[in-house]
mmCIF file of C-alpha atoms in Angstrom:
data_model
loop_
_atom_site.group_PDB
_atom_site.id
_atom_site.type_symbol
_atom_site.label_atom_id
_atom_site.label_comp_id
_atom_site.label_asym_id
_atom_site.label_seq_id
_atom_site.Cartn_x
_atom_site.Cartn_y
_atom_site.Cartn_z
ATOM 1 C CA UNK A 1 89.932 -82.405 -10.358
ATOM 2 C CA UNK A 2 92.805 -80.430 -12.381
ATOM 3 C CA UNK A 3 94.667 -82.513 -13.945
ATOM 4 C CA UNK A 4 98.521 -82.007 -15.841
ATOM 5 C CA UNK A 5 98.849 -83.476 -19.091
ATOM 6 C CA UNK A 6 100.898 -85.970 -17.995
ATOM 7 C CA UNK A 7 98.504 -86.895 -15.561
ATOM 8 C CA UNK A 8 95.754 -87.716 -17.123
ATOM 9 C CA UNK A 9 98.356 -89.748 -19.644
ATOM 10 C CA UNK A 10 98.187 -92.287 -16.556
ATOM 11 C CA UNK A 11 94.360 -92.079 -16.225
ATOM 12 C CA UNK A 12 94.416 -93.201 -19.790
ATOM 13 C CA UNK A 13 96.228 -95.830 -18.716
ATOM 14 C CA UNK A 14 93.523 -97.502 -16.588
ATOM 15 C CA UNK A 15 90.719 -95.150 -16.868
ATOM 16 C CA UNK A 16 88.054 -95.094 -13.939
ATOM 17 C CA UNK A 17 84.510 -95.379 -14.562
ATOM 18 C CA UNK A 18 83.670 -92.552 -11.435
ATOM 19 C CA UNK A 19 85.149 -89.632 -14.011
ATOM 20 C CA UNK A 20 82.305 -88.849 -16.114
ATOM 21 C CA UNK A 21 83.609 -85.437 -17.869
ATOM 22 C CA UNK A 22 87.428 -84.911 -19.208
ATOM 23 C CA UNK A 23 87.370 -80.922 -19.844
ATOM 24 C CA UNK A 24 90.734 -79.796 -21.979
ATOM 25 C CA UNK A 25 90.796 -76.062 -22.301
ATOM 26 C CA UNK A 26 93.902 -73.926 -23.401
ATOM 27 C CA UNK A 27 95.682 -72.347 -26.272
ATOM 28 C CA UNK A 28 97.602 -75.062 -26.618
ATOM 29 C CA UNK A 29 95.557 -76.749 -29.887
ATOM 30 C CA UNK A 30 97.768 -79.688 -30.645
ATOM 31 C CA UNK A 31 98.223 -81.013 -27.244
ATOM 32 C CA UNK A 32 94.117 -80.633 -26.889
ATOM 33 C CA UNK A 33 93.567 -82.590 -29.821
ATOM 34 C CA UNK A 34 95.964 -85.446 -29.143
ATOM 35 C CA UNK A 35 94.407 -85.970 -25.508
ATOM 36 C CA UNK A 36 90.931 -85.630 -26.597
ATOM 37 C CA UNK A 37 91.724 -88.456 -29.071
ATOM 38 C CA UNK A 38 93.978 -90.778 -26.452
ATOM 39 C CA UNK A 39 91.536 -90.018 -23.907
ATOM 40 C CA UNK A 40 89.016 -91.414 -25.873
ATOM 41 C CA UNK A 41 90.455 -94.036 -27.271
ATOM 42 C CA UNK A 42 91.389 -95.174 -23.316
ATOM 43 C CA UNK A 43 87.116 -95.885 -23.281
ATOM 44 C CA UNK A 44 86.346 -96.904 -27.097
ATOM 45 C CA UNK A 45 90.102 -98.256 -28.340
ATOM 46 C CA UNK A 46 88.941 -96.812 -32.153
ATOM 47 C CA UNK A 47 87.158 -93.245 -32.752
ATOM 48 C CA UNK A 48 86.154 -95.021 -36.015
ATOM 49 C CA UNK A 49 83.654 -96.852 -33.663
ATOM 50 C CA UNK A 50 80.302 -95.367 -34.377
ATOM 51 C CA UNK A 51 78.700 -97.247 -31.993
ATOM 52 C CA UNK A 52 80.785 -96.236 -29.114
ATOM 53 C CA UNK A 53 82.144 -92.772 -30.612
ATOM 54 C CA UNK A 54 80.141 -89.858 -31.072
ATOM 55 C CA UNK A 55 81.585 -86.184 -31.861
ATOM 56 C CA UNK A 56 79.596 -83.459 -31.497
ATOM 57 C CA UNK A 57 80.504 -79.036 -33.136
ATOM 58 C CA UNK A 58 79.209 -76.698 -30.514
ATOM 59 C CA UNK A 59 77.604 -74.303 -32.770
ATOM 60 C CA UNK A 60 75.307 -77.425 -33.835
ATOM 61 C CA UNK A 61 74.692 -77.724 -30.293
ATOM 62 C CA UNK A 62 71.142 -75.879 -29.860
ATOM 63 C CA UNK A 63 70.680 -73.899 -26.534
ATOM 64 C CA UNK A 64 69.317 -76.575 -24.138
ATOM 65 C CA UNK A 65 71.643 -79.202 -25.376
ATOM 66 C CA UNK A 66 69.217 -81.594 -25.527
ATOM 67 C CA UNK A 67 71.229 -83.282 -28.477
ATOM 68 C CA UNK A 68 74.739 -83.227 -25.379
ATOM 69 C CA UNK A 69 71.918 -84.705 -22.869
ATOM 70 C CA UNK A 70 70.659 -87.626 -25.393
ATOM 71 C CA UNK A 71 74.205 -88.925 -26.617
ATOM 72 C CA UNK A 72 75.855 -88.944 -23.579
ATOM 73 C CA UNK A 73 72.778 -91.272 -21.594
ATOM 74 C CA UNK A 74 72.751 -93.441 -25.681
ATOM 75 C CA UNK A 75 73.957 -96.854 -24.964
ATOM 76 C CA UNK A 76 75.784 -98.863 -27.688
ATOM 77 C CA UNK A 77 74.649 -101.311 -29.608
ATOM 78 C CA UNK A 78 77.517 -103.681 -29.547
ATOM 79 C CA UNK A 79 78.222 -102.885 -25.758
ATOM 80 C CA UNK A 80 80.725 -100.956 -23.837
ATOM 81 C CA UNK A 81 81.670 -97.335 -22.816
ATOM 82 C CA UNK A 82 81.007 -95.042 -25.251
ATOM 83 C CA UNK A 83 82.564 -91.400 -25.728
ATOM 84 C CA UNK A 84 81.074 -88.425 -26.475
ATOM 85 C CA UNK A 85 83.431 -85.531 -27.687
ATOM 86 C CA UNK A 86 82.026 -82.018 -27.702
ATOM 87 C CA UNK A 87 84.631 -79.407 -30.085
ATOM 88 C CA UNK A 88 84.842 -75.850 -29.524
ATOM 89 C CA UNK A 89 82.461 -76.256 -26.109
ATOM 90 C CA UNK A 90 81.343 -72.747 -24.291
ATOM 91 C CA UNK A 91 80.312 -71.820 -21.184
ATOM 92 C CA UNK A 92 76.853 -72.185 -22.750
ATOM 93 C CA UNK A 93 77.110 -75.802 -21.788
ATOM 94 C CA UNK A 94 77.434 -75.308 -18.142
ATOM 95 C CA UNK A 95 74.166 -75.418 -16.769
ATOM 96 C CA UNK A 96 73.329 -78.651 -18.739
ATOM 97 C CA UNK A 97 76.895 -80.026 -16.676
ATOM 98 C CA UNK A 98 75.713 -78.759 -13.952
ATOM 99 C CA UNK A 99 72.493 -80.879 -13.543
ATOM 100 C CA UNK A 100 73.445 -83.938 -15.563
ATOM 101 C CA UNK A 101 76.720 -84.999 -14.317
ATOM 102 C CA UNK A 102 75.464 -85.202 -10.433
ATOM 103 C CA UNK A 103 72.691 -87.014 -11.348
ATOM 104 C CA UNK A 104 73.515 -89.515 -14.007
ATOM 105 C CA UNK A 105 73.983 -93.223 -13.792
ATOM 106 C CA UNK A 106 75.953 -93.355 -17.353
ATOM 107 C CA UNK A 107 79.275 -94.801 -17.442
ATOM 108 C CA UNK A 108 79.945 -93.044 -20.227
ATOM 109 C CA UNK A 109 82.925 -90.701 -20.830
ATOM 110 C CA UNK A 110 82.206 -86.777 -21.853
ATOM 111 C CA UNK A 111 85.370 -84.774 -23.071
ATOM 112 C CA UNK A 112 85.242 -81.429 -23.986
ATOM 113 C CA UNK A 113 88.040 -79.469 -25.330
ATOM 114 C CA UNK A 114 87.803 -75.936 -26.335
ATOM 115 C CA UNK A 115 90.505 -72.899 -26.944
ATOM 116 C CA UNK A 116 87.963 -70.159 -25.717
ATOM 117 C CA UNK A 117 87.575 -71.561 -21.866
ATOM 118 C CA UNK A 118 89.633 -70.369 -19.093
ATOM 119 C CA UNK A 119 90.692 -70.787 -15.497
ATOM 120 C CA UNK A 120 87.792 -68.514 -14.810
ATOM 121 C CA UNK A 121 85.743 -69.779 -17.102
ATOM 122 C CA UNK A 122 81.789 -70.693 -15.515
ATOM 123 C CA UNK A 123 82.568 -73.796 -16.605
ATOM 124 C CA UNK A 124 86.003 -74.704 -15.126
ATOM 125 C CA UNK A 125 85.459 -72.759 -11.792
ATOM 126 C CA UNK A 126 82.535 -75.673 -11.241
ATOM 127 C CA UNK A 127 84.978 -78.049 -12.840
ATOM 128 C CA UNK A 128 87.783 -77.994 -10.932
ATOM 129 C CA UNK A 129 86.086 -78.874 -7.480
ATOM 130 C CA UNK A 130 83.850 -82.057 -8.809
ATOM 131 C CA UNK A 131 85.757 -85.356 -8.264
ATOM 132 C CA UNK A 132 83.906 -86.265 -11.252
ATOM 133 C CA UNK A 133 84.894 -84.075 -13.912
ATOM 134 C CA UNK A 134 88.892 -84.041 -14.421
ATOM 135 C CA UNK A 135 90.257 -80.775 -15.766
ATOM 136 C CA UNK A 136 93.280 -79.908 -17.941
ATOM 137 C CA UNK A 137 94.254 -76.748 -18.931
ATOM 138 C CA UNK A 138 96.973 -77.227 -22.079
ATOM 139 C CA UNK A 139 99.704 -74.413 -22.985
ATOM 140 C CA UNK A 140 102.154 -73.496 -25.398
ATOM 141 C CA UNK A 141 105.587 -74.300 -23.613
ATOM 142 C CA UNK A 142 108.078 -71.551 -23.267
ATOM 143 C CA UNK A 143 111.399 -71.791 -24.113
ATOM 144 C CA UNK A 144 112.547 -72.279 -20.117
ATOM 145 C CA UNK A 145 110.241 -75.277 -19.450
ATOM 146 C CA UNK A 146 110.972 -76.852 -23.045
ATOM 147 C CA UNK A 147 114.971 -76.264 -21.334
ATOM 148 C CA UNK A 148 114.071 -78.238 -18.854
ATOM 149 C CA UNK A 149 112.249 -81.184 -20.231
ATOM 150 C CA UNK A 150 114.754 -81.523 -22.516
ATOM 151 C CA UNK A 151 117.199 -82.005 -19.787
ATOM 152 C CA UNK A 152 115.277 -84.417 -17.873
ATOM 153 C CA UNK A 153 115.028 -86.529 -20.738
ATOM 154 C CA UNK A 154 118.927 -86.436 -21.456
ATOM 155 C CA UNK A 155 119.466 -87.162 -17.901
ATOM 156 C CA UNK A 156 116.991 -90.561 -18.080
ATOM 157 C CA UNK A 157 119.244 -91.992 -21.038
ATOM 158 C CA UNK A 158 122.344 -90.841 -19.570
ATOM 159 C CA UNK A 159 123.509 -88.182 -22.030
ATOM 160 C CA UNK A 160 125.416 -84.744 -21.004
ATOM 161 C CA UNK A 161 125.041 -81.638 -23.134
ATOM 162 C CA UNK A 162 126.701 -78.668 -21.983
ATOM 163 C CA UNK A 163 125.033 -75.270 -21.756
ATOM 164 C CA UNK A 164 125.431 -74.082 -25.605
ATOM 165 C CA UNK A 165 124.483 -77.606 -26.514
ATOM 166 C CA UNK A 166 121.717 -77.484 -24.819
ATOM 167 C CA UNK A 167 120.572 -73.680 -26.251
ATOM 168 C CA UNK A 168 121.181 -74.873 -30.076
ATOM 169 C CA UNK A 169 119.085 -78.361 -28.910
ATOM 170 C CA UNK A 170 116.846 -76.147 -27.473
ATOM 171 C CA UNK A 171 116.077 -74.638 -31.082
ATOM 172 C CA UNK A 172 115.478 -77.982 -32.791
ATOM 173 C CA UNK A 173 112.496 -79.284 -29.735
ATOM 174 C CA UNK A 174 108.495 -77.851 -30.096
ATOM 175 C CA UNK A 175 106.036 -77.464 -27.244
ATOM 176 C CA UNK A 176 105.398 -81.225 -28.161
ATOM 177 C CA UNK A 177 106.662 -83.178 -25.367
ATOM 178 C CA UNK A 178 106.100 -86.143 -27.786
ATOM 179 C CA UNK A 179 108.150 -85.109 -30.448
ATOM 180 C CA UNK A 180 110.785 -83.853 -28.276
ATOM 181 C CA UNK A 181 110.832 -87.778 -26.965
ATOM 182 C CA UNK A 182 111.358 -88.752 -29.933
ATOM 183 C CA UNK A 183 114.168 -86.827 -30.645
ATOM 184 C CA UNK A 184 116.270 -87.089 -27.975
ATOM 185 C CA UNK A 185 115.601 -91.070 -28.252
ATOM 186 C CA UNK A 186 117.131 -91.044 -32.098
ATOM 187 C CA UNK A 187 120.138 -88.833 -30.260
ATOM 188 C CA UNK A 188 120.607 -92.120 -28.313
ATOM 189 C CA UNK A 189 120.297 -94.642 -30.850
ATOM 190 C CA UNK A 190 122.625 -92.197 -32.893
ATOM 191 C CA UNK A 191 125.693 -91.603 -30.075
ATOM 192 C CA UNK A 192 125.417 -95.911 -29.338
ATOM 193 C CA UNK A 193 127.713 -96.192 -25.655
ATOM 194 C CA UNK A 194 128.747 -92.310 -26.427
ATOM 195 C CA UNK A 195 127.240 -90.477 -23.834
ATOM 196 C CA UNK A 196 128.489 -86.574 -24.310
ATOM 197 C CA UNK A 197 126.575 -84.977 -26.823
ATOM 198 C CA UNK A 198 127.682 -82.470 -29.244
ATOM 199 C CA UNK A 199 126.546 -79.771 -31.523
ATOM 200 C CA UNK A 200 127.282 -81.690 -34.741
ATOM 201 C CA UNK A 201 125.602 -85.182 -33.031
ATOM 202 C CA UNK A 202 122.278 -83.106 -33.051
ATOM 203 C CA UNK A 203 123.122 -81.727 -36.357
ATOM 204 C CA UNK A 204 123.118 -84.978 -37.724
ATOM 205 C CA UNK A 205 120.275 -86.714 -35.311
ATOM 206 C CA UNK A 206 117.643 -84.566 -33.966
ATOM 207 C CA UNK A 207 115.173 -82.966 -36.938
ATOM 208 C CA UNK A 208 113.623 -79.778 -36.841
ATOM 209 C CA UNK A 209 110.523 -79.945 -34.598
ATOM 210 C CA UNK A 210 110.568 -76.328 -33.282
ATOM 211 C CA UNK A 211 107.177 -75.593 -35.637
ATOM 212 C CA UNK A 212 105.141 -72.352 -35.580
ATOM 213 C CA UNK A 213 102.292 -71.042 -34.484
ATOM 214 C CA UNK A 214 100.677 -67.773 -35.483
ATOM 215 C CA UNK A 215 100.659 -65.557 -31.880
ATOM 216 C CA UNK A 216 104.252 -66.002 -32.328
ATOM 217 C CA UNK A 217 104.104 -64.454 -36.361
ATOM 218 C CA UNK A 218 101.959 -61.804 -34.543
ATOM 219 C CA UNK A 219 104.190 -60.499 -31.337
ATOM 220 C CA UNK A 220 107.271 -60.523 -33.862
ATOM 221 C CA UNK A 221 105.860 -58.501 -36.139
ATOM 222 C CA UNK A 222 103.903 -55.775 -33.954
ATOM 223 C CA UNK A 223 107.161 -56.109 -31.621
ATOM 224 C CA UNK A 224 109.609 -55.258 -35.379
ATOM 225 C CA UNK A 225 111.733 -58.535 -34.860
ATOM 226 C CA UNK A 226 111.459 -58.644 -38.581
ATOM 227 C CA UNK A 227 113.914 -61.795 -39.137
ATOM 228 C CA UNK A 228 111.811 -63.752 -36.643
ATOM 229 C CA UNK A 229 108.753 -62.727 -38.159
ATOM 230 C CA UNK A 230 109.563 -63.729 -41.626
ATOM 231 C CA UNK A 231 110.965 -67.089 -40.173
ATOM 232 C CA UNK A 232 107.700 -67.751 -38.717
ATOM 233 C CA UNK A 233 105.521 -66.726 -41.854
ATOM 234 C CA UNK A 234 107.616 -68.982 -44.188
ATOM 235 C CA UNK A 235 107.492 -72.043 -41.324
ATOM 236 C CA UNK A 236 103.511 -71.681 -40.752
ATOM 237 C CA UNK A 237 103.364 -71.862 -44.755
ATOM 238 C CA UNK A 238 105.657 -74.447 -45.605
ATOM 239 C CA UNK A 239 103.008 -76.537 -42.699
ATOM 240 C CA UNK A 240 99.918 -75.839 -44.946
ATOM 241 C CA UNK A 241 98.862 -72.504 -43.441
ATOM 242 C CA UNK A 242 96.815 -70.326 -45.684
ATOM 243 C CA UNK A 243 97.953 -66.548 -46.608
ATOM 244 C CA UNK A 244 94.275 -65.572 -46.054
ATOM 245 C CA UNK A 245 94.282 -67.026 -42.541
ATOM 246 C CA UNK A 246 97.701 -65.622 -41.163
ATOM 247 C CA UNK A 247 97.236 -61.964 -42.301
ATOM 248 C CA UNK A 248 93.234 -62.293 -40.593
ATOM 249 C CA UNK A 249 95.184 -63.338 -37.150
ATOM 250 C CA UNK A 250 97.876 -59.973 -37.814
ATOM 251 C CA UNK A 251 93.984 -58.053 -38.312
ATOM 252 C CA UNK A 252 93.116 -59.768 -34.747
ATOM 253 C CA UNK A 253 96.044 -58.681 -33.373
ATOM 254 C CA UNK A 254 96.257 -55.347 -34.368
ATOM 255 C CA UNK A 255 92.599 -55.218 -33.715
ATOM 256 C CA UNK A 256 93.492 -55.947 -29.743
ATOM 257 C CA UNK A 257 95.782 -53.837 -29.570
ATOM 258 C CA UNK A 258 94.014 -50.472 -30.913
ATOM 259 C CA UNK A 259 90.810 -51.501 -28.658
ATOM 260 C CA UNK A 260 93.324 -50.948 -26.006
ATOM 261 C CA UNK A 261 94.574 -48.021 -26.980
ATOM 262 C CA UNK A 262 91.026 -46.935 -26.881
ATOM 263 C CA UNK A 263 90.523 -47.626 -22.983
ATOM 264 C CA UNK A 264 93.806 -46.177 -22.426
ATOM 265 C CA UNK A 265 92.675 -43.159 -23.981
ATOM 266 C CA UNK A 266 89.080 -43.101 -22.066
ATOM 267 C CA UNK A 267 91.217 -43.269 -18.956
ATOM 268 C CA UNK A 268 91.341 -46.366 -18.266
ATOM 269 C CA UNK A 269 94.991 -47.912 -16.146
ATOM 270 C CA UNK A 270 97.430 -50.231 -17.894
ATOM 271 C CA UNK A 271 96.430 -52.527 -15.775
ATOM 272 C CA UNK A 272 92.446 -52.390 -16.338
ATOM 273 C CA UNK A 273 92.952 -52.733 -20.002
ATOM 274 C CA UNK A 274 95.195 -55.904 -20.069
ATOM 275 C CA UNK A 275 92.284 -57.167 -17.699
ATOM 276 C CA UNK A 276 90.131 -56.671 -19.751
ATOM 277 C CA UNK A 277 91.032 -58.402 -22.521
ATOM 278 C CA UNK A 278 89.396 -61.716 -23.606
ATOM 279 C CA UNK A 279 90.765 -64.250 -24.045
ATOM 280 C CA UNK A 280 93.121 -63.217 -20.927
ATOM 281 C CA UNK A 281 96.141 -61.958 -22.033
ATOM 282 C CA UNK A 282 98.804 -64.978 -21.137
ATOM 283 C CA UNK A 283 101.433 -64.042 -18.302
ATOM 284 C CA UNK A 284 104.339 -64.736 -20.655
ATOM 285 C CA UNK A 285 103.161 -62.214 -23.376
ATOM 286 C CA UNK A 286 102.233 -58.854 -21.231
ATOM 287 C CA UNK A 287 105.240 -57.498 -21.417
ATOM 288 C CA UNK A 288 105.669 -57.879 -25.086
ATOM 289 C CA UNK A 289 101.658 -56.862 -25.678
ATOM 290 C CA UNK A 290 102.783 -53.754 -23.071
ATOM 291 C CA UNK A 291 105.494 -52.506 -24.930
ATOM 292 C CA UNK A 292 103.329 -52.685 -28.248
ATOM 293 C CA UNK A 293 101.338 -50.100 -26.790
ATOM 294 C CA UNK A 294 103.759 -47.981 -26.259
ATOM 295 C CA UNK A 295 105.179 -48.633 -30.078
ATOM 296 C CA UNK A 296 101.811 -48.706 -31.947
ATOM 297 C CA UNK A 297 99.243 -45.574 -31.066
ATOM 298 C CA UNK A 298 95.796 -45.375 -32.615
ATOM 299 C CA UNK A 299 97.602 -43.424 -35.692
ATOM 300 C CA UNK A 300 99.871 -46.545 -36.569
ATOM 301 C CA UNK A 301 97.428 -49.386 -35.611
ATOM 302 C CA UNK A 302 95.023 -47.652 -37.930
ATOM 303 C CA UNK A 303 97.385 -47.684 -40.793
ATOM 304 C CA UNK A 304 98.667 -50.702 -40.089
ATOM 305 C CA UNK A 305 94.966 -52.523 -39.940
ATOM 306 C CA UNK A 306 94.588 -50.595 -43.561
ATOM 307 C CA UNK A 307 97.235 -52.061 -45.254
ATOM 308 C CA UNK A 308 96.301 -55.583 -43.248
ATOM 309 C CA UNK A 309 92.784 -55.314 -45.296
ATOM 310 C CA UNK A 310 94.060 -54.431 -48.263
ATOM 311 C CA UNK A 311 96.903 -57.546 -48.371
ATOM 312 C CA UNK A 312 94.051 -59.961 -46.862
ATOM 313 C CA UNK A 313 91.540 -58.763 -50.112
ATOM 314 C CA UNK A 314 95.285 -59.008 -52.443
ATOM 315 C CA UNK A 315 95.692 -62.546 -51.001
ATOM 316 C CA UNK A 316 92.315 -63.601 -52.094
ATOM 317 C CA UNK A 317 92.506 -62.197 -55.793
ATOM 318 C CA UNK A 318 93.306 -64.229 -58.882
ATOM 319 C CA UNK A 319 96.597 -63.785 -60.766
ATOM 320 C CA UNK A 320 97.899 -62.374 -57.512
ATOM 321 C CA UNK A 321 100.795 -63.873 -55.464
ATOM 322 C CA UNK A 322 99.691 -64.099 -52.709
ATOM 323 C CA UNK A 323 102.587 -65.885 -50.603
ATOM 324 C CA UNK A 324 104.687 -63.149 -51.742
ATOM 325 C CA UNK A 325 102.011 -60.351 -50.568
ATOM 326 C CA UNK A 326 101.831 -61.100 -47.549
ATOM 327 C CA UNK A 327 105.123 -61.976 -47.002
ATOM 328 C CA UNK A 328 106.008 -58.159 -48.231
ATOM 329 C CA UNK A 329 103.337 -56.915 -45.900
ATOM 330 C CA UNK A 330 104.592 -58.199 -43.150
ATOM 331 C CA UNK A 331 107.903 -57.292 -43.340
ATOM 332 C CA UNK A 332 106.947 -53.466 -44.009
ATOM 333 C CA UNK A 333 104.377 -53.845 -40.879
ATOM 334 C CA UNK A 334 107.531 -54.834 -38.528
ATOM 335 C CA UNK A 335 110.205 -53.082 -40.597
ATOM 336 C CA UNK A 336 108.394 -50.075 -39.454
ATOM 337 C CA UNK A 337 108.725 -50.489 -35.463
ATOM 338 C CA UNK A 338 111.863 -49.148 -36.411
ATOM 339 C CA UNK A 339 110.932 -45.799 -37.166
ATOM 340 C CA UNK A 340 108.487 -45.472 -34.837
ATOM 341 C CA UNK A 341 111.415 -45.925 -32.109
#
């Protein structure tokens, strides 16, 4: 069964023993982690309960999946339904699940979480038509989705905001609905009996929870949006990300562009090239990615990758200021786009 995140939260409030497996997949790592924890606690109350909760990493699971089978059929010494979580799950589990889920008499719940699976993965294709398996796609909300949700939250509180105020509010909000709801609740308390929201109210009552992510950094940089790329980089650093990790993400993105350029040079059409990407390109990134393929030719991409490799090496070198080095490299890459146009 295909559920939306909100539907899964309803399931968590009254989990049916008929559901044997929940699969969480997509690009929103934070939402996947949140829903994984919520699902687990709906069954075993606490993930610290070693008798009723077990987490496995996909890289530590053998080819036949024996560890998953054993944990899924194990019983708690203290009684109660158990939860088995497999993190970073992939399609290698499909044969095992196709066998054990239809045949099991266990009342335990298996939770799979993955950022590599997508709607065309064999595991997801098999699971979507089953009544004993729930699949949930977790993706980053775009600006339009955030605005729509924010407007709905305001209406539920009986609050009003004009277009300009709503736009300002959305710059403060994030893809995390729970965080956004908390900020709207604070705003309502701050307003008291007043119902019309102003920009000044938002400045005083709403925290900036917009956050940042790797993908935004990559796209801002490759698009030549220098200010946004630097702002995203700064925020990721403040959130505790390592400079070398951010540079590797950029290397991956520019490497993906280079692979696509090679396919285009071999005579593949743009549509065929984009469809070859794994994981698939999200629909809201297609226009930007296509634009980048026109900006960054083979020579420019090779130069960018050399620059990023040098930067990663420097970031790992003692006595070199890694944050400044990475920031300067991002500024150079984004700034170069203006010269290419």
